[in-house]
Coordinates of C-alpha atoms and ligand atoms in Angstrom, one line a residue:
M1 CA -54.5 99.6 31.4
S2 CA -53.0 96.2 30.3
V3 CA -51.4 94.1 33.0
M4 CA -47.8 93.1 32.2
P5 CA -47.6 89.3 31.8
D6 CA -45.7 87.5 34.5
P7 CA -42.4 86.3 32.9
F8 CA -42.5 83.1 35.0
E9 CA -46.0 82.3 33.8
T10 CA -45.0 83.1 30.3
S11 CA -42.0 80.7 30.5
I12 CA -44.0 78.0 32.0
A13 CA -46.7 78.3 29.3
S14 CA -44.0 78.1 26.6
L15 CA -42.4 75.1 28.1
L16 CA -45.7 73.3 28.6
R17 CA -46.5 74.0 24.9
F18 CA -43.2 72.6 23.8
I19 CA -43.7 69.5 25.9
G20 CA -47.2 69.1 24.5
E21 CA -45.9 69.3 20.9
S22 CA -42.9 67.0 21.7
R23 CA -42.8 63.3 20.8
R24 CA -39.3 62.6 22.0
M25 CA -38.0 64.7 24.9
A26 CA -34.5 64.3 26.3
G27 CA -33.4 65.5 29.7
F28 CA -29.9 66.8 30.4
T29 CA -28.9 67.6 33.9
G30 CA -25.9 69.1 35.7
A31 CA -25.1 69.8 39.4
G32 CA -27.7 72.5 39.6
I33 CA -30.5 70.0 39.9
S34 CA -28.9 68.6 43.1
T35 CA -28.1 71.8 45.0
E36 CA -31.6 71.7 46.5
S37 CA -30.6 68.3 47.9
G38 CA -27.7 69.9 49.7
V39 CA -25.0 68.8 47.1
P40 CA -23.2 71.9 46.1
D41 CA -22.4 72.5 42.4
F42 CA -19.0 73.0 41.0
R43 CA -18.9 76.6 39.7
S44 CA -21.2 78.6 42.0
P45 CA -19.1 80.9 44.2
G46 CA -17.5 79.0 47.2
S47 CA -18.0 75.5 45.8
P48 CA -16.1 73.0 48.1
W49 CA -15.4 70.9 45.0
M50 CA -13.1 73.6 43.7
Q51 CA -11.1 74.1 46.9
N52 CA -8.7 71.4 45.9
K53 CA -7.2 71.1 42.4
P54 CA -8.7 68.0 40.8
I55 CA -6.3 65.0 40.8
P56 CA -5.7 64.2 37.1
F57 CA -6.3 60.6 36.1
G58 CA -2.7 60.0 35.0
L59 CA -1.4 61.1 38.4
F60 CA -4.0 58.8 40.2
L61 CA -2.7 55.9 38.1
E62 CA 1.1 56.4 38.7
N63 CA 1.2 57.8 42.2
P64 CA 0.0 55.9 45.3
A65 CA 0.2 59.1 47.4
A66 CA -2.2 60.7 44.9
R67 CA -4.5 57.7 45.2
R68 CA -4.4 58.1 49.0
E69 CA -5.3 61.8 48.7
A70 CA -8.1 61.1 46.2
W71 CA -9.7 58.5 48.6
R72 CA -9.3 60.9 51.5
R73 CA -11.1 63.6 49.7
K74 CA -13.8 61.2 48.4
F75 CA -14.7 60.0 51.9
T76 CA -14.6 63.6 53.3
M77 CA -17.1 64.8 50.5
D78 CA -19.2 61.6 50.9
D79 CA -19.7 62.5 54.6
L80 CA -20.9 66.0 53.7
Y81 CA -23.6 64.7 51.4
R82 CA -24.5 61.4 53.0
D83 CA -28.0 62.5 53.7
A84 CA -28.7 64.0 50.3
R85 CA -32.0 62.9 48.9
P86 CA -33.7 63.6 45.5
T87 CA -35.8 66.8 45.5
R88 CA -38.4 68.5 43.4
G89 CA -36.3 68.7 40.2
H90 CA -35.4 65.0 40.3
A91 CA -39.0 64.0 41.1
A92 CA -40.3 66.1 38.3
L93 CA -38.0 64.5 35.7
A94 CA -38.8 61.0 37.1
S95 CA -42.5 61.7 36.6
L96 CA -41.9 63.0 33.0
V97 CA -40.1 59.7 32.3
A98 CA -42.7 57.6 34.1
G99 CA -45.4 59.4 32.2
G100 CA -43.8 58.6 28.9
R101 CA -43.1 62.3 28.2
M102 CA -39.3 62.0 28.5
T103 CA -37.3 59.1 27.1
A104 CA -34.3 59.3 29.4
V105 CA -32.1 61.7 31.4
I106 CA -28.5 62.4 30.3
T107 CA -26.6 63.5 33.5
Q108 CA -23.2 64.8 34.3
N109 CA -23.9 64.2 38.0
I110 CA -22.3 61.4 39.9
D111 CA -24.6 61.6 43.0
N112 CA -27.0 58.7 42.0
L113 CA -30.0 61.0 42.9
H114 CA -31.8 60.4 39.6
Q115 CA -31.8 56.6 40.4
A116 CA -32.8 57.4 44.0
S117 CA -35.8 59.4 42.5
G118 CA -37.0 56.2 40.8
L119 CA -35.4 56.3 37.4
R120 CA -34.2 52.9 36.2
D121 CA -30.6 52.4 35.2
D122 CA -31.6 52.3 31.6
E123 CA -33.4 55.7 32.0
V124 CA -30.3 57.5 33.2
I125 CA -27.2 58.0 31.1
E126 CA -24.3 58.9 33.4
L127 CA -21.6 60.6 31.3
H128 CA -19.3 61.2 34.3
G129 CA -19.9 58.0 36.1
N130 CA -21.3 57.3 39.5
G131 CA -19.8 58.0 42.9
S132 CA -21.8 55.5 44.9
Y133 CA -19.5 52.6 44.2
A134 CA -16.0 51.8 43.0
T135 CA -14.5 49.7 40.2
C136 CA -11.3 48.0 39.4
L137 CA -9.5 49.8 36.5
S138 CA -8.1 46.5 35.2
C139 CA -11.0 44.0 35.4
D140 CA -13.9 46.3 36.1
R141 CA -15.0 44.4 39.2
R142 CA -17.4 46.4 41.3
H143 CA -16.2 47.2 44.9
E144 CA -18.5 48.7 47.6
L145 CA -17.4 51.9 49.3
A146 CA -18.1 50.7 52.8
D147 CA -15.6 47.9 52.5
I148 CA -13.0 50.1 51.0
R149 CA -13.4 52.8 53.6
L150 CA -13.0 50.3 56.5
A151 CA -9.7 49.0 55.1
F152 CA -8.5 52.5 54.0
E153 CA -9.1 53.9 57.5
A154 CA -7.4 51.0 59.1
S155 CA -4.3 50.9 56.9
G156 CA -4.2 54.3 55.1
E157 CA -3.5 52.3 52.0
P158 CA -5.5 52.9 48.8
P159 CA -7.6 49.8 47.7
V160 CA -6.6 47.2 45.3
C161 CA -8.9 44.8 43.4
K162 CA -10.0 41.7 45.4
S163 CA -9.9 39.7 42.1
C164 CA -6.9 40.8 40.2
G165 CA -4.9 43.2 42.4
G166 CA -5.6 46.1 40.0
I167 CA -6.1 49.8 41.0
V168 CA -9.5 50.5 42.4
K169 CA -11.2 53.9 41.8
S170 CA -14.5 55.5 42.5
A171 CA -16.7 54.8 39.5
T172 CA -16.5 58.5 38.4
I173 CA -14.7 59.9 35.4
S174 CA -11.8 62.2 36.4
F175 CA -10.3 64.8 34.2
G176 CA -8.0 63.0 31.8
Q177 CA -9.9 59.7 32.0
A178 CA -11.7 58.3 29.0
M179 CA -15.4 58.9 28.9
P180 CA -17.6 55.8 28.9
Q181 CA -17.9 55.2 25.1
A182 CA -21.2 53.2 25.2
K183 CA -22.8 55.9 27.4
L184 CA -21.5 58.7 25.2
R185 CA -23.0 56.9 22.2
A186 CA -26.3 56.4 23.9
A187 CA -26.4 60.1 24.9
L188 CA -25.5 61.2 21.4
T189 CA -28.2 58.9 19.9
L190 CA -30.8 60.3 22.3
S191 CA -29.8 63.9 21.6
L192 CA -30.0 63.5 17.8
E193 CA -33.3 61.7 18.0
S194 CA -34.9 64.2 20.4
D195 CA -37.3 66.9 19.3
L196 CA -37.1 68.7 22.6
F197 CA -33.9 68.9 24.6
L198 CA -34.3 70.1 28.2
V199 CA -31.1 71.3 29.9
I200 CA -31.5 71.6 33.7
G201 CA -28.8 73.1 36.0
S202 CA -25.6 73.0 34.0
S203 CA -23.1 75.8 33.2
L204 CA -22.5 73.9 29.9
V205 CA -18.7 74.5 30.0
V206 CA -17.4 70.9 30.2
H207 CA -17.1 69.0 27.0
P208 CA -18.0 66.7 25.4
A209 CA -21.2 66.7 27.5
A210 CA -21.8 70.4 26.8
S211 CA -21.8 69.8 23.0
L212 CA -24.9 67.5 23.2
P213 CA -27.5 70.4 23.5
S214 CA -26.0 72.1 20.4
L215 CA -26.1 68.8 18.5
A216 CA -29.7 68.2 19.4
K217 CA -30.6 71.7 18.3
E218 CA -28.7 71.5 15.0
N219 CA -30.5 68.2 14.4
G220 CA -33.9 69.9 14.7
A221 CA -34.8 69.7 18.4
R222 CA -36.1 72.7 20.3
L223 CA -33.6 73.6 23.1
V224 CA -34.8 74.7 26.5
I225 CA -32.3 75.8 29.3
V226 CA -33.4 76.1 32.9
N227 CA -30.5 77.5 34.9
R228 CA -29.9 80.2 37.5
E229 CA -26.9 81.7 35.6
P230 CA -26.4 82.4 31.9
T231 CA -24.8 79.7 29.8
P232 CA -22.8 79.8 26.5
L233 CA -25.7 78.1 24.7
D234 CA -28.4 80.6 25.8
G235 CA -28.2 82.3 22.4
Q236 CA -29.1 79.0 20.6
A237 CA -31.9 78.1 22.9
D238 CA -35.6 78.4 22.0
L239 CA -36.4 79.2 25.6
V240 CA -34.2 80.1 28.6
I241 CA -35.7 80.1 32.1
A242 CA -33.2 81.9 34.3
G243 CA -34.6 80.8 37.7
E244 CA -34.7 78.2 40.4
I245 CA -35.1 74.6 39.1
G246 CA -37.3 73.4 41.9
P247 CA -40.3 75.7 41.4
V248 CA -40.1 75.5 37.6
L249 CA -39.9 71.7 37.3
S250 CA -42.4 71.0 40.1
R251 CA -44.9 73.4 38.4
I252 CA -44.4 71.7 35.0
A253 CA -44.8 68.2 36.5
S254 CA -48.0 69.4 38.3
E255 CA -49.6 70.6 35.1
L256 CA -48.9 67.4 33.1
Ligands
LIG301 N1 -31.6 76.4 40.2 C1 -31.2 76.8 39.0 N2 -29.9 76.7 38.7 C2 -29.0 76.3 39.6 C3 -29.4 75.9 40.9 C4 -30.8 75.9 41.2 N3 -31.2 75.5 42.4 N4 -28.2 75.5 41.6 C5 -27.2 75.7 40.8 N5 -27.6 76.2 39.6 C6 -26.8 76.4 38.4 C7 -25.6 77.2 38.6 O1 -25.8 78.6 38.5 C8 -24.7 76.7 37.5 O2 -24.7 77.5 36.3 O3 -26.4 75.2 37.9 C9 -25.2 75.3 37.2 C10 -24.2 74.2 37.7 O4 -23.1 74.3 36.9 P1 -21.7 73.6 37.4 O5 -21.5 73.9 38.8 O6 -20.7 74.0 36.4 O7 -22.0 72.1 37.2 P2 -22.1 71.2 35.9 O8 -22.5 72.0 34.7 O9 -22.8 70.0 36.2 O10 -20.5 70.8 35.7 C11 -20.2 69.9 34.7 O11 -17.9 69.8 35.5 O12 -16.4 69.6 37.3 C12 -17.0 68.9 36.3 O13 -17.5 66.6 36.3 C13 -17.9 67.8 36.8 O14 -20.0 67.0 36.0 C14 -19.3 68.2 36.4 C15 -19.0 69.0 35.1

C-alpha cells in the first residue's frame, strides 16, 4: 500500500528545487511575516489596525485635529508593539539574502523588522515607508519619535519641523499619499529581473504593491506564495503553500 506523500514535505521539496534552480530570487513580504512577532496584520479578523478608519493623507495635511488624532493613534499602536522582534520568517529571509540566494526583500511592512533581522537598508525596499521615525513633508528632515512624543504629550500639539516649520509625519505612506517613486522603481526592476518571486504573508489586495508578483510572473519568473489565506494571485502561482510562515521558512533556511 503506497503511503500518501505529506503535502508539507512536497511543498518544501518544490520550493527548495525552485530556489536551487534560481539565479535571481526576489522576496516580497506583507504583514503576515510579522504576526509571529506580535504585530497583527491588517485583514485577519479582529485586526486592531482596522478598528479606526484610516486618516487619508489629504485630511492629515489640511486638518490639525486629524494630525493630532493620527499621532495619538500612532503612539498607542507603537506601545502595543514596542517589544516586537524579528522571528523565524525574518531570520530565514535574512539568511537567504546573506547567503546570496535572494537579492533583496520588497516589503509592504513599516515595522523595521527586516532591518532588525540584519538586512541592510539597500537589501530592503519599503514600499509603504517605515514607522520607526518621522520626516518633514516639506524639507524631508528626519525627526525622532521619542522627541516628538515628549513634546506631543506635553502640549497635545502635532509636531512641526525643527528646520522649516513644515508638517511632520511618521515616515509611512498613508492612503492618498504618493508612493516613494525611487523605491517603486527599484521594486519594479527587481521584480522584472527576478527568476523566482517569493511572496510571504500578504493578502495581495493593495496596489500598486500587489501588481509586482504578476509583473514578475509575466516576465518569466516562477511565482511562489506562502500565505495562510488564499490570495487573488494563487491561480497564477507556480506553488502556493497555504500554511504558517514560520515553519515553512525556517525549514527552507535550514536546508540551504
Ligand atoms: N503565516 C502565514 N500567513 C499569515 C500569518 C502567518 N503566521 N499571519 C498572517 N498571515 C496572512 C493572513 O492570512 C493575510 O492573508 O498574511 C496576510 C496579511 O495580509 P494583510 O493583513 O492584508 O497585510 P498586507 O497584505 O501586508 O496589507 C498590505 O495594506 O493596509 C495596508 O499599508 C497596509 O501594507 C499594508 C497593505
